PDB file of C-alpha atoms in Angstrom:
ATOM      1  CA  MET A  18     -48.066  18.019 -24.187  1.00 71.00           C
ATOM      2  CA  SER A  19     -44.763  19.776 -24.817  1.00 84.00           C
ATOM      3  CA  LYS A  20     -43.089  19.759 -28.198  1.00 92.00           C
ATOM      4  CA  HIS A  21     -39.914  17.819 -28.869  1.00 95.00           C
ATOM      5  CA  PRO A  22     -36.813  20.077 -29.012  1.00 96.00           C
ATOM      6  CA  ASN A  23     -36.232  19.048 -32.642  1.00 97.00           C
ATOM      7  CA  GLN A  24     -39.757  20.196 -33.539  1.00 97.00           C
ATOM      8  CA  LEU A  25     -38.980  23.521 -31.882  1.00 97.00           C
ATOM      9  CA  LEU A  26     -35.734  23.639 -33.901  1.00 98.00           C
ATOM     10  CA  LEU A  27     -37.661  23.202 -37.169  1.00 98.00           C
ATOM     11  CA  GLU A  28     -40.261  25.791 -36.172  1.00 98.00           C
ATOM     12  CA  HIS A  29     -37.402  28.181 -35.382  1.00 98.00           C
ATOM     13  CA  PHE A  30     -35.744  27.364 -38.742  1.00 98.00           C
ATOM     14  CA  TYR A  31     -38.889  28.174 -40.742  1.00 98.00           C
ATOM     15  CA  THR A  32     -39.718  31.243 -38.661  1.00 98.00           C
ATOM     16  CA  CYS A  33     -36.219  32.543 -39.413  1.00 98.00           C
ATOM     17  CA  PHE A  34     -36.860  31.762 -43.080  1.00 97.00           C
ATOM     18  CA  GLN A  35     -40.124  33.740 -42.990  1.00 96.00           C
ATOM     19  CA  ASN A  36     -38.255  36.643 -41.396  1.00 96.00           C
ATOM     20  CA  LYS A  37     -35.404  36.391 -43.924  1.00 96.00           C
ATOM     21  CA  ASP A  38     -32.959  35.679 -41.104  1.00 97.00           C
ATOM     22  CA  TYR A  39     -30.460  33.466 -42.895  1.00 97.00           C
ATOM     23  CA  ALA A  40     -28.019  33.563 -39.955  1.00 97.00           C
ATOM     24  CA  GLY A  41     -30.713  32.047 -37.740  1.00 98.00           C
ATOM     25  CA  MET A  42     -31.325  29.342 -40.348  1.00 98.00           C
ATOM     26  CA  GLN A  43     -27.623  28.632 -40.739  1.00 98.00           C
ATOM     27  CA  ALA A  44     -27.249  28.100 -36.988  1.00 98.00           C
ATOM     28  CA  CYS A  45     -29.749  25.205 -37.148  1.00 98.00           C
ATOM     29  CA  TYR A  46     -27.347  22.999 -39.155  1.00 98.00           C
ATOM     30  CA  SER A  47     -24.595  20.761 -37.817  1.00 98.00           C
ATOM     31  CA  ASP A  48     -21.068  21.282 -39.105  1.00 97.00           C
ATOM     32  CA  ASP A  49     -21.341  18.113 -41.204  1.00 97.00           C
ATOM     33  CA  ALA A  50     -24.868  18.691 -42.504  1.00 98.00           C
ATOM     34  CA  THR A  51     -25.996  17.731 -46.000  1.00 98.00           C
ATOM     35  CA  PHE A  52     -28.788  19.118 -48.188  1.00 98.00           C
ATOM     36  CA  ASN A  53     -30.565  17.955 -51.336  1.00 98.00           C
ATOM     37  CA  ASP A  54     -33.481  19.220 -53.375  1.00 97.00           C
ATOM     38  CA  GLU A  55     -34.509  19.230 -57.031  1.00 95.00           C
ATOM     39  CA  ALA A  56     -32.216  22.174 -57.865  1.00 94.00           C
ATOM     40  CA  PHE A  57     -29.362  21.942 -55.348  1.00 96.00           C
ATOM     41  CA  GLN A  58     -27.898  18.483 -54.942  1.00 94.00           C
ATOM     42  CA  ASN A  59     -25.330  17.032 -52.550  1.00 96.00           C
ATOM     43  CA  LEU A  60     -24.556  20.247 -50.688  1.00 98.00           C
ATOM     44  CA  ASP A  61     -22.279  20.170 -47.656  1.00 97.00           C
ATOM     45  CA  ALA A  62     -22.807  22.319 -44.547  1.00 97.00           C
ATOM     46  CA  ALA A  63     -20.920  25.355 -45.882  1.00 97.00           C
ATOM     47  CA  GLN A  64     -22.820  25.185 -49.172  1.00 98.00           C
ATOM     48  CA  VAL A  65     -26.255  24.812 -47.577  1.00 97.00           C
ATOM     49  CA  ARG A  66     -25.593  27.747 -45.266  1.00 97.00           C
ATOM     50  CA  ALA A  67     -24.482  29.851 -48.246  1.00 97.00           C
ATOM     51  CA  MET A  68     -27.469  28.664 -50.317  1.00 97.00           C
ATOM     52  CA  TRP A  69     -29.990  30.014 -47.791  1.00 97.00           C
ATOM     53  CA  GLU A  70     -28.122  33.320 -47.585  1.00 97.00           C
ATOM     54  CA  MET A  71     -28.029  33.590 -51.383  1.00 95.00           C
ATOM     55  CA  LEU A  72     -31.714  32.725 -51.786  1.00 94.00           C
ATOM     56  CA  ILE A  73     -32.802  35.159 -49.086  1.00 94.00           C
ATOM     57  CA  ARG A  74     -30.594  37.997 -50.339  1.00 92.00           C
ATOM     58  CA  ASN A  75     -31.830  37.476 -53.920  1.00 90.00           C
ATOM     59  CA  GLY A  76     -35.466  36.725 -53.039  1.00 86.00           C
ATOM     60  CA  LYS A  77     -36.696  40.264 -52.531  1.00 87.00           C
ATOM     61  CA  ASP A  78     -40.387  39.316 -52.724  1.00 95.00           C
ATOM     62  CA  LEU A  79     -40.068  35.892 -51.076  1.00 95.00           C
ATOM     63  CA  LYS A  80     -43.080  34.885 -48.972  1.00 96.00           C
ATOM     64  CA  LEU A  81     -43.026  31.656 -47.010  1.00 96.00           C
ATOM     65  CA  GLU A  82     -45.659  29.641 -45.173  1.00 97.00           C
ATOM     66  CA  PHE A  83     -45.063  26.398 -43.290  1.00 98.00           C
ATOM     67  CA  LYS A  84     -47.158  23.815 -41.479  1.00 97.00           C
ATOM     68  CA  ASP A  85     -47.299  20.191 -40.357  1.00 97.00           C
ATOM     69  CA  VAL A  86     -43.967  20.414 -38.547  1.00 97.00           C
ATOM     70  CA  SER A  87     -43.188  17.265 -36.597  1.00 97.00           C
ATOM     71  CA  ALA A  88     -40.030  15.765 -35.171  1.00 97.00           C
ATOM     72  CA  ASN A  89     -38.671  13.223 -32.741  1.00 96.00           C
ATOM     73  CA  GLU A  90     -35.170  12.409 -31.519  1.00 95.00           C
ATOM     74  CA  HIS A  91     -33.905  11.244 -34.919  1.00 97.00           C
ATOM     75  CA  SER A  92     -36.082  12.611 -37.727  1.00 98.00           C
ATOM     76  CA  GLY A  93     -38.607  15.246 -38.675  1.00 98.00           C
ATOM     77  CA  SER A  94     -40.705  16.642 -41.483  1.00 98.00           C
ATOM     78  CA  ALA A  95     -42.513  19.784 -42.574  1.00 98.00           C
ATOM     79  CA  TYR A  96     -44.543  21.163 -45.447  1.00 98.00           C
ATOM     80  CA  TRP A  97     -43.774  24.611 -46.785  1.00 98.00           C
ATOM     81  CA  GLU A  98     -44.709  26.857 -49.663  1.00 98.00           C
ATOM     82  CA  ALA A  99     -42.564  29.574 -51.182  1.00 96.00           C
ATOM     83  CA  ARG A 100     -43.929  32.379 -53.359  1.00 96.00           C
ATOM     84  CA  TYR A 101     -41.332  34.422 -55.202  1.00 95.00           C
ATOM     85  CA  THR A 102     -40.208  35.844 -58.508  1.00 95.00           C
ATOM     86  CA  PHE A 103     -37.696  33.563 -60.211  1.00 93.00           C
ATOM     87  CA  SER A 104     -34.774  35.908 -60.838  1.00 88.00           C
ATOM     88  CA  ALA A 105     -33.576  34.313 -64.095  1.00 89.00           C
ATOM     89  CA  THR A 106     -36.894  34.877 -65.895  1.00 94.00           C
ATOM     90  CA  GLY A 107     -38.881  37.332 -63.763  1.00 94.00           C
ATOM     91  CA  ARG A 108     -41.739  34.820 -63.567  1.00 96.00           C
ATOM     92  CA  LYS A 109     -43.846  34.257 -60.437  1.00 97.00           C
ATOM     93  CA  VAL A 110     -43.514  30.869 -58.745  1.00 97.00           C
ATOM     94  CA  LEU A 111     -45.467  29.029 -56.060  1.00 98.00           C
ATOM     95  CA  ASN A 112     -43.361  26.068 -54.952  1.00 97.00           C
ATOM     96  CA  LYS A 113     -44.925  23.398 -52.698  1.00 98.00           C
ATOM     97  CA  ILE A 114     -42.281  21.485 -50.776  1.00 98.00           C
ATOM     98  CA  LYS A 115     -42.164  18.458 -48.482  1.00 98.00           C
ATOM     99  CA  ALA A 116     -39.102  18.528 -46.256  1.00 98.00           C
ATOM    100  CA  SER A 117     -37.533  15.677 -44.323  1.00 98.00           C
ATOM    101  CA  PHE A 118     -34.816  15.984 -41.725  1.00 98.00           C
ATOM    102  CA  GLU A 119     -32.423  13.909 -39.671  1.00 98.00           C
ATOM    103  CA  PHE A 120     -30.996  15.315 -36.444  1.00 98.00           C
ATOM    104  CA  GLU A 121     -27.856  14.867 -34.414  1.00 96.00           C
ATOM    105  CA  ASN A 122     -27.055  16.639 -31.131  1.00 96.00           C
ATOM    106  CA  GLY A 123     -29.917  19.118 -31.507  1.00 96.00           C
ATOM    107  CA  LYS A 124     -28.972  20.248 -35.028  1.00 98.00           C
ATOM    108  CA  ILE A 125     -30.091  19.394 -38.564  1.00 98.00           C
ATOM    109  CA  LYS A 126     -27.697  16.787 -39.975  1.00 98.00           C
ATOM    110  CA  LYS A 127     -29.571  15.868 -43.166  1.00 98.00           C
ATOM    111  CA  HIS A 128     -32.179  17.990 -44.963  1.00 98.00           C
ATOM    112  CA  VAL A 129     -34.014  16.858 -48.094  1.00 98.00           C
ATOM    113  CA  ASP A 130     -36.642  18.997 -49.838  1.00 98.00           C
ATOM    114  CA  ARG A 131     -38.884  17.350 -52.433  1.00 98.00           C
ATOM    115  CA  PHE A 132     -41.097  19.146 -54.932  1.00 98.00           C
ATOM    116  CA  ASP A 133     -42.578  18.560 -58.369  1.00 97.00           C
ATOM    117  CA  PHE A 134     -39.732  19.745 -60.591  1.00 97.00           C
ATOM    118  CA  TYR A 135     -41.874  19.843 -63.733  1.00 98.00           C
ATOM    119  CA  ALA A 136     -44.542  21.965 -62.014  1.00 97.00           C
ATOM    120  CA  TRP A 137     -41.805  24.316 -60.813  1.00 98.00           C
ATOM    121  CA  ALA A 138     -40.123  24.460 -64.254  1.00 97.00           C
ATOM    122  CA  ARG A 139     -43.427  25.324 -65.983  1.00 97.00           C
ATOM    123  CA  GLN A 140     -43.887  28.278 -63.626  1.00 98.00           C
ATOM    124  CA  ALA A 141     -40.257  29.423 -63.559  1.00 97.00           C
ATOM    125  CA  PHE A 142     -39.519  29.075 -67.295  1.00 97.00           C
ATOM    126  CA  GLY A 143     -42.908  29.372 -69.015  1.00 96.00           C
ATOM    127  CA  ILE A 144     -43.057  27.773 -72.454  1.00 96.00           C
ATOM    128  CA  THR A 145     -39.477  26.487 -72.180  1.00 96.00           C
ATOM    129  CA  GLY A 146     -40.382  24.749 -68.912  1.00 96.00           C
ATOM    130  CA  ILE A 147     -43.540  23.309 -70.451  1.00 96.00           C
ATOM    131  CA  LEU A 148     -41.655  21.894 -73.424  1.00 96.00           C
ATOM    132  CA  LEU A 149     -38.407  20.822 -71.723  1.00 96.00           C
ATOM    133  CA  GLY A 150     -39.005  20.836 -67.947  1.00 96.00           C
ATOM    134  CA  TRP A 151     -39.751  17.116 -67.869  1.00 96.00           C
ATOM    135  CA  THR A 152     -36.477  16.116 -69.552  1.00 96.00           C
ATOM    136  CA  PRO A 153     -33.400  14.866 -67.677  1.00 96.00           C
ATOM    137  CA  TYR A 154     -31.292  17.286 -69.770  1.00 96.00           C
ATOM    138  CA  PHE A 155     -33.249  20.314 -68.512  1.00 97.00           C
ATOM    139  CA  HIS A 156     -33.130  19.070 -64.914  1.00 96.00           C
ATOM    140  CA  LYS A 157     -29.345  18.616 -65.154  1.00 96.00           C
ATOM    141  CA  LYS A 158     -28.998  22.085 -66.695  1.00 96.00           C
ATOM    142  CA  VAL A 159     -30.930  23.632 -63.779  1.00 96.00           C
ATOM    143  CA  ASN A 160     -28.758  21.676 -61.293  1.00 96.00           C
ATOM    144  CA  SER A 161     -25.583  22.834 -62.999  1.00 96.00           C
ATOM    145  CA  THR A 162     -26.722  26.465 -63.128  1.00 96.00           C
ATOM    146  CA  ALA A 163     -27.818  26.426 -59.474  1.00 95.00           C
ATOM    147  CA  LYS A 164     -24.508  24.928 -58.323  1.00 96.00           C
ATOM    148  CA  GLY A 165     -22.575  27.451 -60.438  1.00 96.00           C
ATOM    149  CA  ASN A 166     -24.553  30.369 -59.005  1.00 95.00           C
ATOM    150  CA  LEU A 167     -23.875  29.080 -55.496  1.00 97.00           C
ATOM    151  CA  ALA A 168     -20.144  28.671 -56.172  1.00 97.00           C
ATOM    152  CA  ARG A 169     -19.950  32.257 -57.514  1.00 96.00           C
ATOM    153  CA  PHE A 170     -21.883  33.553 -54.493  1.00 96.00           C
ATOM    154  CA  MET A 171     -19.513  31.761 -52.106  1.00 96.00           C
ATOM    155  CA  GLN A 172     -16.430  32.971 -54.030  1.00 95.00           C
ATOM    156  CA  HIS A 173     -17.682  36.573 -54.020  1.00 92.00           C
ATOM    157  CA  LYS A 174     -18.408  36.380 -50.277  1.00 83.00           C
ATOM    158  CA  SER A 175     -14.914  35.111 -49.469  1.00 78.00           C
ATOM    159  CA  SER A 176     -13.094  37.705 -51.574  1.00 73.00           C
TER     160      SER A 176
END
């Protein structure tokens, strides 16, 4: 049985991610794509493309594994794990992520990654994450910092 083209698209996306090929990842998104996860929220296509470039350029020791990729004409899903050193603290992180996708014209139109934010915060921030990682304030602070880092990355790239 042959795989659906959208499943092949997702397998290509994650293989590019493994190979730190952000241009290959970027090409998988439609021009009106959206992205959301626990750190980066409500990104448009330009922002999501820049986010992957920023994360790959900064993630020197990033290791990625993926599995359970499935897709049909309209939607898809995958499970992936990222191992890396969180640059802000130098702490090692293993992030376990469930991804969901919506497709349009052979491209990713909507991408949502879900992970346990508190588990991530404990790893990424140590004692601070243990004490504050469960709070809405801390989550908002991480969102704000992530969006600010992305905006600076995009500004630097365009100048």
